[in-house]
Amino acid sequence: MIGIDLHLKLLNLSPFVNRVMIYMQGCFAGGTTLRSAKDLAENNCGACVLIVCPEMMSMYFHGPIRMDPESLVVPALFGDGAATVVIGADPMSTERGLNQLFRACQSIVPNSMHALKGPIHEAGMAIMMSKKILEFLAGCVWDCLSHAL
């Protein structure tokens, strides 16, 4: 699969560098990628893991769908963006990062199966959020923080 990683040629990385692509996962990809990069760096002596996360919400933007006018809410709230970070785990390295990634974890919010949905229509994929999404999040913040810390 040709991916965005092929556009990183400006970095002059070896064509033999191991790559992992996580596509079409939205915000979920950020947590998954941090957790995976931490595991890769800690389990491969001297490894540095480059994370590049582009988010292209504009590809979900299209005219309103008659049956689902709320399909315009998510593209209106969230926009395109990108972030990058290098993760390493060598305690003997002379390089010192700005931050330490102590732990990376994810959680499933109970009863949230329908909080976000992405049905495919004639205009493409539409991302829709439940009006109760804030209730779902508010109800699990304490448990998620307790687990993480």
GROMACS .gro file of N, CA and C in nm:
model
  447
    1MET      N    1   0.085  -0.119   0.000
    1MET     CA    2   0.000   0.000   0.000
    1MET      C    3   0.088   0.123   0.000
    2ILE      N    4   0.071   0.207  -0.096
    2ILE     CA    5   0.147   0.332  -0.098
    2ILE      C    6   0.088   0.421   0.009
    3GLY      N    7   0.173   0.473   0.094
    3GLY     CA    8   0.125   0.553   0.205
    3GLY      C    9   0.198   0.683   0.219
    4ILE      N   10   0.155   0.759   0.315
    4ILE     CA   11   0.214   0.890   0.340
    4ILE      C   12   0.360   0.877   0.382
    5ASP      N   13   0.397   0.760   0.432
    5ASP     CA   14   0.535   0.740   0.474
    5ASP      C   15   0.634   0.755   0.359
    6LEU      N   16   0.590   0.733   0.237
    6LEU     CA   17   0.680   0.748   0.122
    6LEU      C   18   0.718   0.894   0.098
    7HIS      N   19   0.642   0.987   0.156
    7HIS     CA   20   0.673   1.129   0.141
    7HIS      C   21   0.776   1.177   0.242
    8LEU      N   22   0.827   1.087   0.325
    8LEU     CA   23   0.928   1.123   0.424
    8LEU      C   24   1.070   1.112   0.367
    9LYS      N   25   1.083   1.107   0.236
    9LYS     CA   26   1.214   1.089   0.172
    9LYS      C   27   1.311   1.202   0.202
   10LEU      N   28   1.260   1.319   0.242
   10LEU     CA   29   1.348   1.429   0.278
   10LEU      C   30   1.437   1.396   0.398
   11LEU      N   31   1.397   1.295   0.476
   11LEU     CA   32   1.475   1.256   0.593
   11LEU      C   33   1.592   1.164   0.557
   12ASN      N   34   1.598   1.120   0.432
   12ASN     CA   35   1.703   1.030   0.385
   12ASN      C   36   1.712   0.901   0.469
   13LEU      N   37   1.600   0.849   0.508
   13LEU     CA   38   1.598   0.722   0.581
   13LEU      C   39   1.630   0.608   0.485
   14SER      N   40   1.688   0.506   0.539
   14SER     CA   41   1.716   0.387   0.459
   14SER      C   42   1.585   0.328   0.409
   15PRO      N   43   1.583   0.276   0.286
   15PRO     CA   44   1.461   0.211   0.237
   15PRO      C   45   1.429   0.083   0.314
   16PHE      N   46   1.523   0.038   0.399
   16PHE     CA   47   1.504  -0.084   0.476
   16PHE      C   48   1.455  -0.058   0.618
   17VAL      N   49   1.426   0.068   0.650
   17VAL     CA   50   1.373   0.101   0.783
   17VAL      C   51   1.236   0.035   0.797
   18ASN      N   52   1.214  -0.030   0.910
   18ASN     CA   53   1.084  -0.093   0.935
   18ASN      C   54   0.977   0.014   0.949
   19ARG      N   55   0.862  -0.012   0.891
   19ARG     CA   56   0.752   0.084   0.895
   19ARG      C   57   0.624   0.013   0.937
   20VAL      N   58   0.543   0.085   1.009
   20VAL     CA   59   0.409   0.037   1.046
   20VAL      C   60   0.314   0.151   1.016
   21MET      N   61   0.212   0.126   0.937
   21MET     CA   62   0.113   0.228   0.905
   21MET      C   63  -0.019   0.191   0.973
   22ILE      N   64  -0.082   0.289   1.033
   22ILE     CA   65  -0.213   0.271   1.094
   22ILE      C   66  -0.304   0.373   1.027
   23TYR      N   67  -0.392   0.325   0.942
   23TYR     CA   68  -0.476   0.413   0.861
   23TYR      C   69  -0.620   0.418   0.911
   24MET      N   70  -0.684   0.532   0.885
   24MET     CA   71  -0.828   0.549   0.902
   24MET      C   72  -0.877   0.515   1.044
   25GLN      N   73  -0.800   0.556   1.144
   25GLN     CA   74  -0.839   0.530   1.281
   25GLN      C   75  -0.870   0.657   1.360
   26GLY      N   76  -0.859   0.771   1.297
   26GLY     CA   77  -0.892   0.897   1.365
   26GLY      C   78  -0.809   0.917   1.491
   27CYS      N   79  -0.871   0.972   1.592
   27CYS     CA   80  -0.802   1.000   1.718
   27CYS      C   81  -0.748   0.873   1.784
   28PHE      N   82  -0.813   0.762   1.759
   28PHE     CA   83  -0.769   0.635   1.816
   28PHE      C   84  -0.626   0.602   1.774
   29ALA      N   85  -0.586   0.644   1.655
   29ALA     CA   86  -0.452   0.613   1.605
   29ALA      C   87  -0.343   0.677   1.691
   30GLY      N   88  -0.370   0.795   1.746
   30GLY     CA   89  -0.268   0.862   1.828
   30GLY      C   90  -0.228   0.780   1.948
   31GLY      N   91  -0.326   0.734   2.024
   31GLY     CA   92  -0.297   0.651   2.141
   31GLY      C   93  -0.234   0.518   2.104
   32THR      N   94  -0.287   0.456   2.000
   32THR     CA   95  -0.234   0.327   1.955
   32THR      C   96  -0.089   0.342   1.910
   33THR      N   97  -0.060   0.449   1.839
   33THR     CA   98   0.075   0.472   1.788
   33THR      C   99   0.173   0.500   1.901
   34LEU      N  100   0.135   0.583   1.998
   34LEU     CA  101   0.223   0.609   2.112
   34LEU      C  102   0.253   0.481   2.189
   35ARG      N  103   0.150   0.403   2.215
   35ARG     CA  104   0.169   0.278   2.289
   35ARG      C  105   0.259   0.182   2.212
   36SER      N  106   0.236   0.169   2.082
   36SER     CA  107   0.316   0.078   2.000
   36SER      C  108   0.462   0.125   1.989
   37ALA      N  109   0.481   0.256   1.972
   37ALA     CA  110   0.617   0.311   1.961
   37ALA      C  111   0.695   0.291   2.090
   38LYS      N  112   0.630   0.310   2.203
   38LYS     CA  113   0.694   0.289   2.332
   38LYS      C  114   0.738   0.143   2.344
   39ASP      N  115   0.649   0.050   2.309
   39ASP     CA  116   0.683  -0.092   2.316
   39ASP      C  117   0.798  -0.126   2.221
   40LEU      N  118   0.794  -0.073   2.098
   40LEU     CA  119   0.902  -0.100   2.001
   40LEU      C  120   1.035  -0.046   2.051
   41ALA      N  121   1.037   0.077   2.103
   41ALA     CA  122   1.162   0.137   2.150
   41ALA      C  123   1.218   0.061   2.271
   42GLU      N  124   1.132   0.021   2.363
   42GLU     CA  125   1.179  -0.049   2.483
   42GLU      C  126   1.225  -0.191   2.453
   43ASN      N  127   1.173  -0.251   2.348
   43ASN     CA  128   1.206  -0.391   2.319
   43ASN      C  129   1.308  -0.409   2.208
   44ASN      N  130   1.364  -0.300   2.155
   44ASN     CA  131   1.466  -0.306   2.051
   44ASN      C  132   1.578  -0.210   2.091
   45CYS      N  133   1.682  -0.265   2.148
   45CYS     CA  134   1.793  -0.186   2.203
   45CYS      C  135   1.843  -0.081   2.103
   46GLY      N  136   1.848   0.042   2.147
   46GLY     CA  137   1.900   0.151   2.066
   46GLY      C  138   1.803   0.205   1.962
   47ALA      N  139   1.681   0.154   1.961
   47ALA     CA  140   1.584   0.197   1.859
   47ALA      C  141   1.532   0.337   1.886
   48CYS      N  142   1.509   0.409   1.780
   48CYS     CA  143   1.436   0.535   1.783
   48CYS      C  144   1.317   0.516   1.690
   49VAL      N  145   1.200   0.554   1.738
   49VAL     CA  146   1.078   0.536   1.661
   49VAL      C  147   1.024   0.673   1.624
   50LEU      N  148   1.009   0.696   1.495
   50LEU     CA  149   0.952   0.821   1.446
   50LEU      C  150   0.803   0.801   1.426
   51ILE      N  151   0.724   0.886   1.489
   51ILE     CA  152   0.579   0.883   1.472
   51ILE      C  153   0.539   1.006   1.390
   52VAL      N  154   0.465   0.983   1.285
   52VAL     CA  155   0.410   1.092   1.204
   52VAL      C  156   0.260   1.067   1.197
   53CYS      N  157   0.181   1.158   1.251
   53CYS     CA  158   0.036   1.142   1.254
   53CYS      C  159  -0.033   1.257   1.181
   54PRO      N  160  -0.071   1.236   1.057
   54PRO     CA  161  -0.156   1.336   0.991
   54PRO      C  162  -0.303   1.301   1.012
   55GLU      N  163  -0.384   1.401   1.029
   55GLU     CA  164  -0.528   1.380   1.045
   55GLU      C  165  -0.597   1.463   0.939
   56MET      N  166  -0.671   1.398   0.853
   56MET     CA  167  -0.733   1.469   0.741
   56MET      C  168  -0.885   1.460   0.750
   57MET      N  169  -0.942   1.543   0.834
   57MET     CA  170  -1.087   1.545   0.850
   57MET      C  171  -1.157   1.603   0.728
   58SER      N  172  -1.085   1.682   0.648
   58SER     CA  173  -1.149   1.744   0.532
   58SER      C  174  -1.197   1.640   0.432
   59MET      N  175  -1.140   1.519   0.436
   59MET     CA  176  -1.187   1.418   0.341
   59MET      C  177  -1.327   1.368   0.377
   60TYR      N  178  -1.372   1.397   0.498
   60TYR     CA  179  -1.507   1.358   0.538
   60TYR      C  180  -1.609   1.468   0.511
   61PHE      N  181  -1.561   1.584   0.467
   61PHE     CA  182  -1.653   1.695   0.446
   61PHE      C  183  -1.721   1.684   0.311
   62HIS      N  184  -1.850   1.693   0.312
   62HIS     CA  185  -1.931   1.693   0.190
   62HIS      C  186  -2.062   1.760   0.224
   63GLY      N  187  -2.144   1.780   0.127
   63GLY     CA  188  -2.273   1.843   0.152
   63GLY      C  189  -2.357   1.762   0.250
   64PRO      N  190  -2.457   1.824   0.309
   64PRO     CA  191  -2.540   1.752   0.405
   64PRO      C  192  -2.613   1.635   0.341
   65ILE      N  193  -2.630   1.532   0.419
   65ILE     CA  194  -2.705   1.415   0.373
   65ILE      C  195  -2.845   1.429   0.431
   66ARG      N  196  -2.944   1.419   0.347
   66ARG     CA  197  -3.083   1.443   0.391
   66ARG      C  198  -3.121   1.362   0.513
   67MET      N  199  -3.080   1.236   0.515
   67MET     CA  200  -3.120   1.150   0.626
   67MET      C  201  -3.040   1.179   0.753
   68ASP      N  202  -2.921   1.239   0.740
   68ASP     CA  203  -2.832   1.262   0.854
   68ASP      C  204  -2.771   1.402   0.851
   69PRO      N  205  -2.848   1.507   0.879
   69PRO     CA  206  -2.791   1.642   0.873
   69PRO      C  207  -2.680   1.663   0.976
   70GLU      N  208  -2.678   1.581   1.083
   70GLU     CA  209  -2.571   1.597   1.182
   70GLU      C  210  -2.437   1.548   1.131
   71SER      N  211  -2.433   1.497   1.007
   71SER     CA  212  -2.306   1.456   0.948
   71SER      C  213  -2.213   1.575   0.926
   72LEU      N  214  -2.265   1.697   0.938
   72LEU     CA  215  -2.182   1.817   0.923
   72LEU      C  216  -2.115   1.858   1.054
   73VAL      N  217  -2.157   1.803   1.167
   73VAL     CA  218  -2.105   1.847   1.298
   73VAL      C  219  -1.957   1.813   1.315
   74VAL      N  220  -1.918   1.689   1.292
   74VAL     CA  221  -1.779   1.648   1.315
   74VAL      C  222  -1.681   1.725   1.227
   75PRO      N  223  -1.705   1.736   1.095
   75PRO     CA  224  -1.611   1.816   1.015
   75PRO      C  225  -1.607   1.963   1.056
   76ALA      N  226  -1.714   2.013   1.113
   76ALA     CA  227  -1.714   2.152   1.158
   76ALA      C  228  -1.633   2.170   1.286
   77LEU      N  229  -1.629   2.067   1.372
   77LEU     CA  230  -1.558   2.076   1.500
   77LEU      C  231  -1.410   2.043   1.488
   78PHE      N  232  -1.377   1.948   1.402
   78PHE     CA  233  -1.239   1.899   1.393
   78PHE      C  234  -1.182   1.931   1.256
   79GLY      N  235  -1.056   1.969   1.252
   79GLY     CA  236  -0.993   2.005   1.126
   79GLY      C  237  -0.871   1.920   1.097
   80ASP      N  238  -0.809   1.947   0.984
   80ASP     CA  239  -0.687   1.878   0.947
   80ASP      C  240  -0.574   1.922   1.040
   81GLY      N  241  -0.480   1.833   1.061
   81GLY     CA  242  -0.365   1.866   1.145
   81GLY      C  243  -0.261   1.756   1.134
   82ALA      N  244  -0.148   1.778   1.196
   82ALA     CA  245  -0.042   1.678   1.195
   82ALA      C  246   0.047   1.699   1.316
   83ALA      N  247   0.110   1.590   1.358
   83ALA     CA  248   0.204   1.595   1.469
   83ALA      C  249   0.311   1.491   1.444
   84THR      N  250   0.427   1.514   1.502
   84THR     CA  251   0.535   1.416   1.491
   84THR      C  252   0.613   1.415   1.621
   85VAL      N  253   0.668   1.300   1.654
   85VAL     CA  254   0.749   1.284   1.775
   85VAL      C  255   0.845   1.168   1.754
   86VAL      N  256   0.959   1.173   1.821
   86VAL     CA  257   1.054   1.062   1.817
   86VAL      C  258   1.055   0.999   1.955
   87ILE      N  259   1.038   0.868   1.960
   87ILE     CA  260   1.036   0.793   2.085
   87ILE      C  261   1.162   0.707   2.091
   88GLY      N  262   1.236   0.715   2.200
   88GLY     CA  263   1.352   0.631   2.222
   88GLY      C  264   1.348   0.579   2.365
   89ALA      N  265   1.425   0.475   2.395
   89ALA     CA  266   1.419   0.417   2.529
   89ALA      C  267   1.556   0.375   2.581
   90ASP      N  268   1.663   0.433   2.528
   90ASP     CA  269   1.797   0.393   2.571
   90ASP      C  270   1.840   0.478   2.690
   91PRO      N  271   1.843   0.419   2.812
   91PRO     CA  272   1.879   0.497   2.931
   91PRO      C  273   2.025   0.541   2.931
   92MET      N  274   2.109   0.478   2.849
   92MET     CA  275   2.251   0.512   2.845
   92MET      C  276   2.282   0.619   2.739
   93SER      N  277   2.183   0.660   2.664
   93SER     CA  278   2.202   0.759   2.558
   93SER      C  279   2.239   0.895   2.616
   94THR      N  280   2.323   0.968   2.543
   94THR     CA  281   2.357   1.103   2.586
   94THR      C  282   2.248   1.203   2.548
   95GLU      N  283   2.158   1.160   2.460
   95GLU     CA  284   2.047   1.247   2.421
   95GLU      C  285   1.942   1.246   2.531
   96ARG      N  286   1.888   1.359   2.560
   96ARG     CA  287   1.781   1.369   2.661
   96ARG      C  288   1.660   1.434   2.596
   97GLY      N  289   1.548   1.369   2.607
   97GLY     CA  290   1.425   1.422   2.550
   97GLY      C  291   1.367   1.533   2.635
   98LEU      N  292   1.271   1.601   2.578
   98LEU     CA  293   1.202   1.707   2.651
   98LEU      C  294   1.106   1.649   2.753
   99ASN      N  295   1.050   1.533   2.723
   99ASN     CA  296   0.952   1.470   2.810
   99ASN      C  297   0.982   1.321   2.821
  100GLN      N  298   0.925   1.260   2.922
  100GLN     CA  299   0.937   1.116   2.938
  100GLN      C  300   0.798   1.055   2.924
  101LEU      N  301   0.787   0.957   2.837
  101LEU     CA  302   0.661   0.885   2.820
  101LEU      C  303   0.663   0.770   2.920
  102PHE      N  304   0.595   0.791   3.031
  102PHE     CA  305   0.596   0.692   3.138
  102PHE      C  306   0.505   0.574   3.106
  103ARG      N  307   0.389   0.604   3.052
  103ARG     CA  308   0.293   0.498   3.024
  103ARG      C  309   0.200   0.544   2.912
  104ALA      N  310   0.160   0.451   2.828
  104ALA     CA  311   0.062   0.479   2.724
  104ALA      C  312  -0.044   0.370   2.731
  105CYS      N  313  -0.168   0.409   2.748
  105CYS     CA  314  -0.275   0.310   2.758
  105CYS      C  315  -0.401   0.367   2.695
  106GLN      N  316  -0.494   0.279   2.669
  106GLN     CA  317  -0.622   0.317   2.612
  106GLN      C  318  -0.732   0.247   2.690
  107SER      N  319  -0.851   0.300   2.679
  107SER     CA  320  -0.964   0.243   2.751
  107SER      C  321  -1.088   0.247   2.663
  108ILE      N  322  -1.174   0.152   2.684
  108ILE     CA  323  -1.303   0.151   2.615
  108ILE      C  324  -1.406   0.210   2.710
  109VAL      N  325  -1.476   0.310   2.665
  109VAL     CA  326  -1.579   0.373   2.747
  109VAL      C  327  -1.702   0.282   2.746
  110PRO      N  328  -1.747   0.240   2.864
  110PRO     CA  329  -1.862   0.149   2.870
  110PRO      C  330  -1.986   0.209   2.802
  111ASN      N  331  -2.060   0.125   2.735
  111ASN     CA  332  -2.187   0.160   2.671
  111ASN      C  333  -2.174   0.271   2.566
  112SER      N  334  -2.058   0.284   2.505
  112SER     CA  335  -2.037   0.392   2.409
  112SER      C  336  -2.032   0.343   2.263
  113MET      N  337  -2.083   0.225   2.239
  113MET     CA  338  -2.075   0.165   2.106
  113MET      C  339  -2.129   0.258   1.996
  114HIS      N  340  -2.227   0.339   2.029
  114HIS     CA  341  -2.289   0.424   1.926
  114HIS      C  342  -2.255   0.572   1.945
  115ALA      N  343  -2.150   0.602   2.024
  115ALA     CA  344  -2.112   0.741   2.047
  115ALA      C  345  -2.058   0.806   1.920
  116LEU      N  346  -1.986   0.731   1.841
  116LEU     CA  347  -1.937   0.777   1.711
  116LEU      C  348  -1.973   0.671   1.608
  117LYS      N  349  -2.012   0.714   1.493
  117LYS     CA  350  -2.039   0.617   1.386
  117LYS      C  351  -1.994   0.676   1.254
  118GLY      N  352  -1.963   0.588   1.163
  118GLY     CA  353  -1.914   0.631   1.032
  118GLY      C  354  -1.980   0.557   0.919
  119PRO      N  355  -2.109   0.580   0.897
  119PRO     CA  356  -2.178   0.511   0.788
  119PRO      C  357  -2.130   0.562   0.651
  120ILE      N  358  -2.137   0.476   0.554
  120ILE     CA  359  -2.099   0.513   0.418
  120ILE      C  360  -2.226   0.541   0.339
  121HIS      N  361  -2.230   0.659   0.279
  121HIS     CA  362  -2.343   0.704   0.199
  121HIS      C  363  -2.295   0.726   0.055
  122GLU      N  364  -2.387   0.769  -0.030
  122GLU     CA  365  -2.351   0.796  -0.169
  122GLU      C  366  -2.246   0.907  -0.181
  123ALA      N  367  -2.237   0.994  -0.083
  123ALA     CA  368  -2.140   1.104  -0.085
  123ALA      C  369  -2.007   1.063  -0.022
  124GLY      N  370  -1.997   0.943   0.030
  124GLY     CA  371  -1.875   0.897   0.097
  124GLY      C  372  -1.903   0.866   0.242
  125MET      N  373  -1.798   0.859   0.321
  125MET     CA  374  -1.812   0.827   0.463
  125MET      C  375  -1.848   0.953   0.541
  126ALA      N  376  -1.941   0.941   0.631
  126ALA     CA  377  -1.981   1.052   0.717
  126ALA      C  378  -1.953   1.013   0.861
  127ILE      N  379  -1.889   1.100   0.936
  127ILE     CA  380  -1.860   1.074   1.076
  127ILE      C  381  -1.964   1.150   1.158
  128MET      N  382  -2.034   1.078   1.246
  128MET     CA  383  -2.137   1.141   1.328
  128MET      C  384  -2.115   1.109   1.475
  129MET      N  385  -2.138   1.210   1.559
  129MET     CA  386  -2.121   1.199   1.702
  129MET      C  387  -2.256   1.202   1.772
  130SER      N  388  -2.268   1.119   1.874
  130SER     CA  389  -2.390   1.120   1.955
  130SER      C  390  -2.397   1.249   2.035
  131LYS      N  391  -2.518   1.295   2.061
  131LYS     CA  392  -2.536   1.413   2.145
  131LYS      C  393  -2.497   1.384   2.289
  132LYS      N  394  -2.484   1.256   2.323
  132LYS     CA  395  -2.450   1.215   2.459
  132LYS      C  396  -2.299   1.192   2.478
  133ILE      N  397  -2.218   1.229   2.380
  133ILE     CA  398  -2.075   1.198   2.388
  133ILE      C  399  -2.010   1.262   2.511
  134LEU      N  400  -2.050   1.382   2.547
  134LEU     CA  401  -1.993   1.445   2.667
  134LEU      C  402  -2.029   1.368   2.793
  135GLU      N  403  -2.150   1.314   2.798
  135GLU     CA  404  -2.189   1.231   2.912
  135GLU      C  405  -2.103   1.106   2.922
  136PHE      N  406  -2.078   1.043   2.807
  136PHE     CA  407  -1.993   0.923   2.806
  136PHE      C  408  -1.854   0.957   2.860
  137LEU      N  409  -1.798   1.066   2.811
  137LEU     CA  410  -1.662   1.105   2.852
  137LEU      C  411  -1.657   1.147   2.998
  138ALA      N  412  -1.753   1.227   3.041
  138ALA     CA  413  -1.755   1.272   3.180
  138ALA      C  414  -1.769   1.155   3.275
  139GLY      N  415  -1.842   1.053   3.233
  139GLY     CA  416  -1.864   0.937   3.319
  139GLY      C  417  -1.743   0.846   3.335
  140CYS      N  418  -1.640   0.864   3.252
  140CYS     CA  419  -1.526   0.772   3.259
  140CYS      C  420  -1.393   0.841   3.287
  141VAL      N  421  -1.391   0.973   3.298
  141VAL     CA  422  -1.264   1.044   3.315
  141VAL      C  423  -1.191   0.996   3.440
  142TRP      N  424  -1.260   0.987   3.552
  142TRP     CA  425  -1.195   0.948   3.677
  142TRP      C  426  -1.135   0.807   3.667
  143ASP      N  427  -1.211   0.711   3.613
  143ASP     CA  428  -1.159   0.575   3.600
  143ASP      C  429  -1.038   0.570   3.507
  144CYS      N  430  -1.043   0.642   3.396
  144CYS     CA  431  -0.930   0.644   3.301
  144CYS      C  432  -0.806   0.705   3.364
  145LEU      N  433  -0.822   0.817   3.433
  145LEU     CA  434  -0.708   0.880   3.499
  145LEU      C  435  -0.651   0.791   3.610
  146SER      N  436  -0.739   0.729   3.688
  146SER     CA  437  -0.694   0.640   3.795
  146SER      C  438  -0.613   0.524   3.737
  147HIS      N  439  -0.661   0.468   3.628
  147HIS     CA  440  -0.590   0.358   3.564
  147HIS      C  441  -0.455   0.402   3.509
  148ALA      N  442  -0.452   0.518   3.445
  148ALA     CA  443  -0.329   0.568   3.384
  148ALA      C  444  -0.224   0.605   3.488
  149LEU      N  445  -0.269   0.660   3.599
  149LEU     CA  446  -0.174   0.705   3.701
  149LEU      C  447  -0.149   0.600   3.806
   0.00000   0.00000   0.00000
